[in-house]
Amino acid sequence: MANSSPGVRHFLSIMDLSIDALKGLIDRTLALAEGAPVKPFDGRVANLFFEPSTRTRVSFELAARALGAQVVNIELARSSATKGESLTDTCATLAAMGVATLVVRHPDSGTVATLAADLQGSAQLVNAGDGHGEHPSQALLDAATLDASGLDWPNATLAIIGDLRHSRVARSGLQCFHALGIGRVRLAGPQGMLPDWEVGSRVERVDTLEAAVHEADAIMMLRVQHERIDKTIWPEPATYARDWCLREEHLALAHPGCRVLHPGPINRGMEIESPVADGRQSLILEQVRMGVHARTAIFEWLQDEQQR
Ligand code: NCD
């Protein structure tokens, strides 16, 4: 496992975390959200984002700065990657300058774990989303958001709707929610977007959005990952919106007070209607706020291991 370099801890996958570590990270996220003082981070952090990102990149940067770390943002268009340098060499170069915590987002699944192994302990890696692979910090912030909203995990029904097949958010989220003992998960989306990956137990696939949200306690909508989809199966937007856009009438089918989540960026009118995205049941901006605290908790956790 890539997490095994001596003295160096990576944050690559929810599956690498023990249940105690996962719950500890969620508790710490919630404590930080309530104003707990941060533990200073004595180090340098680089953000290497090989895909566009607003909330994930900025929240990692804000978290690192709040901890007192020095942060460098590598602009790929201006980095040596454009001269043919391998990603491993770019990262080894940064590590040699004392930038030993690398937050990486990459369009290819598995890249961040491979980097962690290749760097052999000279840097600690944080997976900020790899292709359609994993997005563990998003899972952490989603779990913390649901927890803070009072979700009763063992008795809860969660609907995850949309482009499941290409969603690293859904994949890491399911791993995390299972570990936390979610009662039941329903998955729904268009045919070509249903998961072709292992969904785990206590998961039901249903055919329609209406069936998915029936008496749900939380609904997580997903963005259509058009950058990862073969254009021949790209759904016609009007058809997609007709069948898979969450509207107010759907909320009436769910439990009163059902929470609405979306990792963002949202496509209004395609995945979610504005009155729902902006409505009182929406936790979308709460997810964004929690994201800074979750990433702060991750940096603290990474440093804990270094200090041992
Ligand atoms: C997600 C991502 O990039 O994986 N967004 C995010 O991190 N907030 C989801 C998406 O892009 O659809």
Short mmCIF file of C-alpha atoms and ligand atoms in Angstrom, two decimals:
data_model
loop_
_atom_site.label_atom_id
_atom_site.label_comp_id
_atom_site.label_asym_id
_atom_site.label_seq_id
_atom_site.Cartn_x
_atom_site.Cartn_y
_atom_site.Cartn_z
CA MET A 1 0.00 0.00 0.00
CA ALA A 2 1.26 3.47 -0.89
CA ASN A 3 0.65 4.57 2.69
CA SER A 4 3.52 2.46 3.97
CA SER A 5 6.56 4.74 3.38
CA PRO A 6 8.25 4.95 6.80
CA GLY A 7 7.28 8.08 8.73
CA VAL A 8 5.29 9.52 5.84
CA ARG A 9 1.54 9.51 5.79
CA HIS A 10 -0.45 10.07 2.61
CA PHE A 11 -4.11 10.93 2.16
CA LEU A 12 -5.01 8.94 -0.94
CA SER A 13 -8.20 7.03 -0.38
CA ILE A 14 -10.95 6.59 2.18
CA MET A 15 -10.13 2.86 1.97
CA ASP A 16 -6.69 3.50 3.48
CA LEU A 17 -8.21 4.93 6.66
CA SER A 18 -9.12 2.90 9.72
CA ILE A 19 -12.59 3.59 11.03
CA ASP A 20 -11.00 5.39 14.01
CA ALA A 21 -8.92 7.59 11.70
CA LEU A 22 -11.98 8.41 9.58
CA LYS A 23 -14.15 9.24 12.59
CA GLY A 24 -11.27 11.22 14.10
CA LEU A 25 -10.98 13.30 10.92
CA ILE A 26 -14.73 13.96 10.87
CA ASP A 27 -14.78 14.93 14.56
CA ARG A 28 -11.81 17.22 14.02
CA THR A 29 -13.51 18.80 10.98
CA LEU A 30 -16.61 19.48 13.07
CA ALA A 31 -14.54 20.90 15.94
CA LEU A 32 -12.71 23.23 13.54
CA ALA A 33 -16.04 24.29 12.05
CA GLU A 34 -17.07 25.30 15.55
CA GLY A 35 -13.98 27.41 16.02
CA ALA A 36 -11.41 25.09 17.64
CA PRO A 37 -7.89 26.54 17.35
CA VAL A 38 -5.74 24.99 14.64
CA LYS A 39 -2.49 23.11 15.23
CA PRO A 40 0.27 24.98 13.36
CA PHE A 41 1.68 23.18 10.32
CA ASP A 42 5.40 23.54 10.07
CA GLY A 43 6.04 22.97 6.40
CA ARG A 44 5.56 23.87 2.79
CA VAL A 45 2.63 22.80 0.67
CA ALA A 46 2.27 22.78 -3.12
CA ASN A 47 -1.03 22.66 -4.94
CA LEU A 48 -0.66 20.89 -8.30
CA PHE A 49 -3.98 20.95 -10.10
CA PHE A 50 -3.94 19.39 -13.55
CA GLU A 51 -7.69 19.95 -13.91
CA PRO A 52 -9.77 23.06 -13.35
CA SER A 53 -10.96 23.56 -9.79
CA THR A 54 -12.34 26.38 -7.70
CA ARG A 55 -13.56 25.07 -4.35
CA THR A 56 -11.14 22.19 -3.86
CA ARG A 57 -8.03 24.15 -4.83
CA VAL A 58 -8.94 27.29 -2.91
CA SER A 59 -10.01 25.40 0.19
CA PHE A 60 -6.74 23.43 0.31
CA GLU A 61 -4.89 26.72 -0.03
CA LEU A 62 -6.94 28.50 2.65
CA ALA A 63 -6.55 25.52 4.99
CA ALA A 64 -2.77 25.40 4.54
CA ARG A 65 -2.46 29.15 5.08
CA ALA A 66 -4.69 29.05 8.17
CA LEU A 67 -2.25 26.52 9.64
CA GLY A 68 0.68 28.82 8.91
CA ALA A 69 2.16 26.69 6.11
CA GLN A 70 3.93 28.25 3.16
CA VAL A 71 1.91 27.51 0.04
CA VAL A 72 2.97 27.44 -3.58
CA ASN A 73 0.48 27.04 -6.39
CA ILE A 74 2.05 25.40 -9.40
CA GLU A 75 0.62 26.86 -12.56
CA LEU A 76 0.94 24.07 -15.01
CA ALA A 77 1.11 26.25 -18.05
CA ARG A 78 4.25 27.80 -16.52
CA SER A 79 5.81 24.67 -15.01
CA SER A 80 8.44 22.37 -16.46
CA ALA A 81 5.70 19.88 -17.30
CA THR A 82 5.31 21.86 -20.51
CA LYS A 83 8.96 21.03 -21.33
CA GLY A 84 8.40 17.32 -21.06
CA GLU A 85 9.34 16.77 -17.42
CA SER A 86 7.57 13.82 -15.83
CA LEU A 87 5.18 14.46 -12.98
CA THR A 88 7.39 12.39 -10.68
CA ASP A 89 10.40 14.57 -11.53
CA THR A 90 8.39 17.76 -10.97
CA CYS A 91 7.30 16.48 -7.56
CA ALA A 92 10.82 15.26 -6.62
CA THR A 93 12.09 18.73 -7.55
CA LEU A 94 9.58 20.37 -5.25
CA ALA A 95 10.44 17.93 -2.44
CA ALA A 96 14.13 18.79 -2.85
CA MET A 97 13.18 22.43 -2.18
CA GLY A 98 11.48 21.38 1.04
CA VAL A 99 7.97 21.43 -0.40
CA ALA A 100 7.10 18.08 1.09
CA THR A 101 3.31 18.10 1.08
CA LEU A 102 1.85 17.87 -2.40
CA VAL A 103 -1.85 18.27 -3.08
CA VAL A 104 -2.49 16.78 -6.51
CA ARG A 105 -5.51 16.70 -8.78
CA HIS A 106 -5.07 14.78 -12.00
CA PRO A 107 -7.35 13.62 -14.84
CA ASP A 108 -5.96 10.05 -14.76
CA SER A 109 -7.24 7.63 -12.13
CA GLY A 110 -4.54 6.19 -9.90
CA THR A 111 -1.94 8.87 -10.67
CA VAL A 112 -1.68 10.24 -7.13
CA ALA A 113 -1.19 6.80 -5.55
CA THR A 114 1.47 5.99 -8.15
CA LEU A 115 3.25 9.25 -7.39
CA ALA A 116 3.19 8.49 -3.67
CA ALA A 117 4.88 5.16 -4.33
CA ASP A 118 7.41 6.61 -6.82
CA LEU A 119 8.50 9.38 -4.47
CA GLN A 120 9.44 6.78 -1.83
CA GLY A 121 8.70 8.92 1.19
CA SER A 122 10.33 12.17 0.03
CA ALA A 123 6.92 13.86 -0.05
CA GLN A 124 3.49 13.24 1.36
CA LEU A 125 0.69 13.16 -1.16
CA VAL A 126 -2.89 14.33 -0.89
CA ASN A 127 -5.34 13.07 -3.49
CA ALA A 128 -7.48 16.06 -4.49
CA GLY A 129 -9.32 14.01 -7.12
CA ASP A 130 -7.89 11.57 -9.67
CA GLY A 131 -9.86 10.98 -12.86
CA HIS A 132 -12.94 8.95 -12.10
CA GLY A 133 -11.02 7.24 -9.29
CA GLU A 134 -11.29 8.83 -5.88
CA HIS A 135 -11.95 12.12 -4.14
CA PRO A 136 -11.43 11.34 -0.45
CA SER A 137 -11.40 14.92 0.87
CA GLN A 138 -14.80 15.49 -0.76
CA ALA A 139 -16.12 12.35 0.96
CA LEU A 140 -14.83 13.65 4.27
CA LEU A 141 -16.45 17.06 3.89
CA ASP A 142 -19.71 15.49 2.71
CA ALA A 143 -19.77 13.14 5.71
CA ALA A 144 -19.01 16.03 8.08
CA THR A 145 -21.76 18.13 6.49
CA LEU A 146 -24.29 15.31 6.87
CA ASP A 147 -23.14 14.63 10.42
CA ALA A 148 -23.46 18.30 11.39
CA SER A 149 -26.97 18.34 9.93
CA GLY A 150 -27.95 15.62 12.42
CA LEU A 151 -28.19 12.67 9.99
CA ASP A 152 -28.98 9.49 11.90
CA TRP A 153 -26.55 7.29 9.92
CA PRO A 154 -27.90 3.77 10.64
CA ASN A 155 -31.49 4.80 9.94
CA ALA A 156 -30.82 7.12 7.03
CA THR A 157 -31.71 6.71 3.37
CA LEU A 158 -29.38 8.52 0.99
CA ALA A 159 -30.08 8.94 -2.73
CA ILE A 160 -27.14 9.56 -5.07
CA ILE A 161 -28.31 10.67 -8.49
CA GLY A 162 -26.77 11.47 -11.86
CA ASP A 163 -23.53 10.49 -13.56
CA LEU A 164 -22.45 7.80 -11.12
CA ARG A 165 -20.18 5.94 -13.51
CA HIS A 166 -17.68 8.76 -13.94
CA SER A 167 -17.99 10.22 -10.45
CA ARG A 168 -15.06 10.01 -8.06
CA VAL A 169 -17.30 11.89 -5.61
CA ALA A 170 -19.84 9.04 -5.59
CA ARG A 171 -17.16 6.38 -5.37
CA SER A 172 -15.29 7.85 -2.41
CA GLY A 173 -18.55 8.98 -0.84
CA LEU A 174 -19.98 5.45 -0.87
CA GLN A 175 -16.81 4.04 0.69
CA CYS A 176 -17.06 6.64 3.44
CA PHE A 177 -20.80 6.38 4.09
CA HIS A 178 -20.57 2.60 4.28
CA ALA A 179 -17.76 2.85 6.80
CA LEU A 180 -19.97 5.16 8.87
CA GLY A 181 -22.82 2.64 8.77
CA ILE A 182 -25.33 4.35 6.48
CA GLY A 183 -28.67 2.52 6.60
CA ARG A 184 -29.49 2.48 2.90
CA VAL A 185 -28.29 4.04 -0.34
CA ARG A 186 -30.25 4.36 -3.57
CA LEU A 187 -28.47 5.03 -6.84
CA ALA A 188 -30.18 6.34 -9.97
CA GLY A 189 -29.07 7.81 -13.26
CA PRO A 190 -29.30 7.36 -17.02
CA GLN A 191 -28.36 3.95 -18.41
CA GLY A 192 -24.89 4.88 -19.68
CA MET A 193 -24.06 6.55 -16.38
CA LEU A 194 -24.83 3.76 -13.93
CA PRO A 195 -21.81 2.52 -11.99
CA ASP A 196 -19.56 -0.06 -13.62
CA TRP A 197 -17.65 -0.28 -10.34
CA GLU A 198 -18.29 -2.10 -7.09
CA VAL A 199 -21.00 -0.28 -5.13
CA GLY A 200 -20.88 -2.31 -1.90
CA SER A 201 -23.66 -3.61 0.29
CA ARG A 202 -26.88 -1.87 1.37
CA VAL A 203 -27.11 -0.24 -2.05
CA GLU A 204 -30.14 -0.41 -4.29
CA ARG A 205 -30.28 0.69 -7.92
CA VAL A 206 -33.56 2.27 -8.94
CA ASP A 207 -34.78 3.44 -12.33
CA THR A 208 -36.06 6.93 -11.72
CA LEU A 209 -35.23 10.03 -9.76
CA GLU A 210 -38.68 9.80 -8.14
CA ALA A 211 -37.99 6.27 -6.86
CA ALA A 212 -34.57 7.32 -5.58
CA VAL A 213 -35.79 10.27 -3.51
CA HIS A 214 -38.85 8.51 -2.05
CA GLU A 215 -38.67 9.13 1.72
CA ALA A 216 -34.97 9.94 1.46
CA ASP A 217 -33.20 11.76 4.29
CA ALA A 218 -30.50 13.13 2.03
CA ILE A 219 -30.12 13.55 -1.73
CA MET A 220 -26.74 13.96 -3.36
CA MET A 221 -26.85 15.21 -6.93
CA LEU A 222 -23.84 14.74 -9.21
CA ARG A 223 -22.48 16.77 -12.06
CA VAL A 224 -22.39 15.18 -15.51
CA GLN A 225 -18.67 14.55 -16.02
CA HIS A 226 -18.65 15.63 -19.65
CA GLU A 227 -14.84 15.81 -19.68
CA ARG A 228 -14.68 12.07 -18.95
CA ILE A 229 -17.48 10.85 -21.19
CA ASP A 230 -17.39 9.42 -24.63
CA LYS A 231 -19.30 12.09 -26.56
CA THR A 232 -21.39 9.43 -28.31
CA ILE A 233 -23.19 8.66 -25.05
CA TRP A 234 -23.34 12.32 -24.02
CA PRO A 235 -26.98 12.88 -23.09
CA GLU A 236 -29.06 15.49 -24.82
CA PRO A 237 -29.26 18.27 -22.17
CA ALA A 238 -33.04 18.75 -22.42
CA THR A 239 -33.66 15.01 -22.01
CA TYR A 240 -31.23 14.79 -19.13
CA ALA A 241 -32.85 17.76 -17.40
CA ARG A 242 -36.33 16.34 -17.90
CA ASP A 243 -35.45 13.03 -16.27
CA TRP A 244 -32.65 13.85 -13.84
CA CYS A 245 -32.90 17.46 -12.69
CA LEU A 246 -33.90 17.75 -9.03
CA ARG A 247 -36.96 19.99 -8.70
CA GLU A 248 -39.11 21.18 -5.82
CA GLU A 249 -41.85 18.65 -6.65
CA HIS A 250 -39.30 15.88 -5.99
CA LEU A 251 -38.52 17.19 -2.53
CA ALA A 252 -42.18 16.64 -1.65
CA LEU A 253 -41.57 12.88 -2.13
CA ALA A 254 -38.66 12.83 0.31
CA HIS A 255 -38.76 13.11 4.08
CA PRO A 256 -39.59 16.60 5.29
CA GLY A 257 -36.27 18.29 5.96
CA CYS A 258 -34.41 16.03 3.52
CA ARG A 259 -30.98 17.51 2.92
CA VAL A 260 -29.80 18.35 -0.60
CA LEU A 261 -26.13 18.10 -1.49
CA HIS A 262 -24.11 18.69 -4.63
CA PRO A 263 -20.29 18.78 -4.71
CA GLY A 264 -20.31 21.62 -7.22
CA PRO A 265 -19.78 23.05 -9.68
CA ILE A 266 -23.53 22.94 -10.24
CA ASN A 267 -25.22 23.24 -13.60
CA ARG A 268 -28.47 24.96 -12.76
CA GLY A 269 -31.47 23.66 -14.66
CA MET A 270 -29.56 20.55 -15.76
CA GLU A 271 -28.82 18.69 -12.50
CA ILE A 272 -30.65 20.88 -10.04
CA GLU A 273 -33.23 23.62 -10.30
CA SER A 274 -32.36 26.99 -8.76
CA PRO A 275 -35.18 27.02 -6.15
CA VAL A 276 -33.80 23.72 -4.81
CA ALA A 277 -30.12 24.70 -5.04
CA ASP A 278 -30.87 27.95 -3.20
CA GLY A 279 -33.67 26.60 -1.01
CA ARG A 280 -33.66 26.05 2.74
CA GLN A 281 -32.95 22.30 2.40
CA SER A 282 -29.81 22.89 0.36
CA LEU A 283 -26.48 22.24 2.09
CA ILE A 284 -24.44 23.11 -0.99
CA LEU A 285 -22.71 26.15 0.46
CA GLU A 286 -22.39 24.41 3.82
CA GLN A 287 -20.41 21.71 1.97
CA VAL A 288 -18.13 24.42 0.63
CA ARG A 289 -17.65 25.92 4.10
CA MET A 290 -17.00 22.49 5.61
CA GLY A 291 -14.47 21.82 2.85
CA VAL A 292 -12.00 24.29 4.32
CA HIS A 293 -12.26 22.66 7.76
CA ALA A 294 -12.01 19.13 6.35
CA ARG A 295 -8.81 20.06 4.49
CA THR A 296 -7.44 21.71 7.61
CA ALA A 297 -8.10 18.49 9.52
CA ILE A 298 -6.31 16.53 6.78
CA PHE A 299 -3.17 18.68 7.00
CA GLU A 300 -3.14 18.35 10.81
CA TRP A 301 -3.50 14.57 10.48
CA LEU A 302 -0.67 14.38 7.94
CA GLN A 303 1.58 16.30 10.28
CA ASP A 304 0.71 14.15 13.31
CA GLU A 305 2.42 11.22 11.67
CA GLN A 306 5.54 13.21 10.82
CA GLN A 307 5.93 14.21 14.45
CA ARG A 308 5.91 10.65 15.73
C1 NCD B 1 -16.04 17.48 -8.01
C2 NCD B 1 -14.75 17.04 -8.67
O1 NCD B 1 -14.05 17.84 -9.24
O2 NCD B 1 -14.51 15.87 -8.57
N1 NCD B 1 -16.07 18.79 -7.60
C3 NCD B 1 -15.40 19.16 -6.50
O3 NCD B 1 -14.34 18.70 -6.20
N2 NCD B 1 -16.03 20.05 -5.72
C4 NCD B 1 -17.21 17.12 -8.73
C5 NCD B 1 -17.35 17.54 -10.15
O4 NCD B 1 -16.48 18.14 -10.75
O5 NCD B 1 -18.39 17.20 -10.69
#
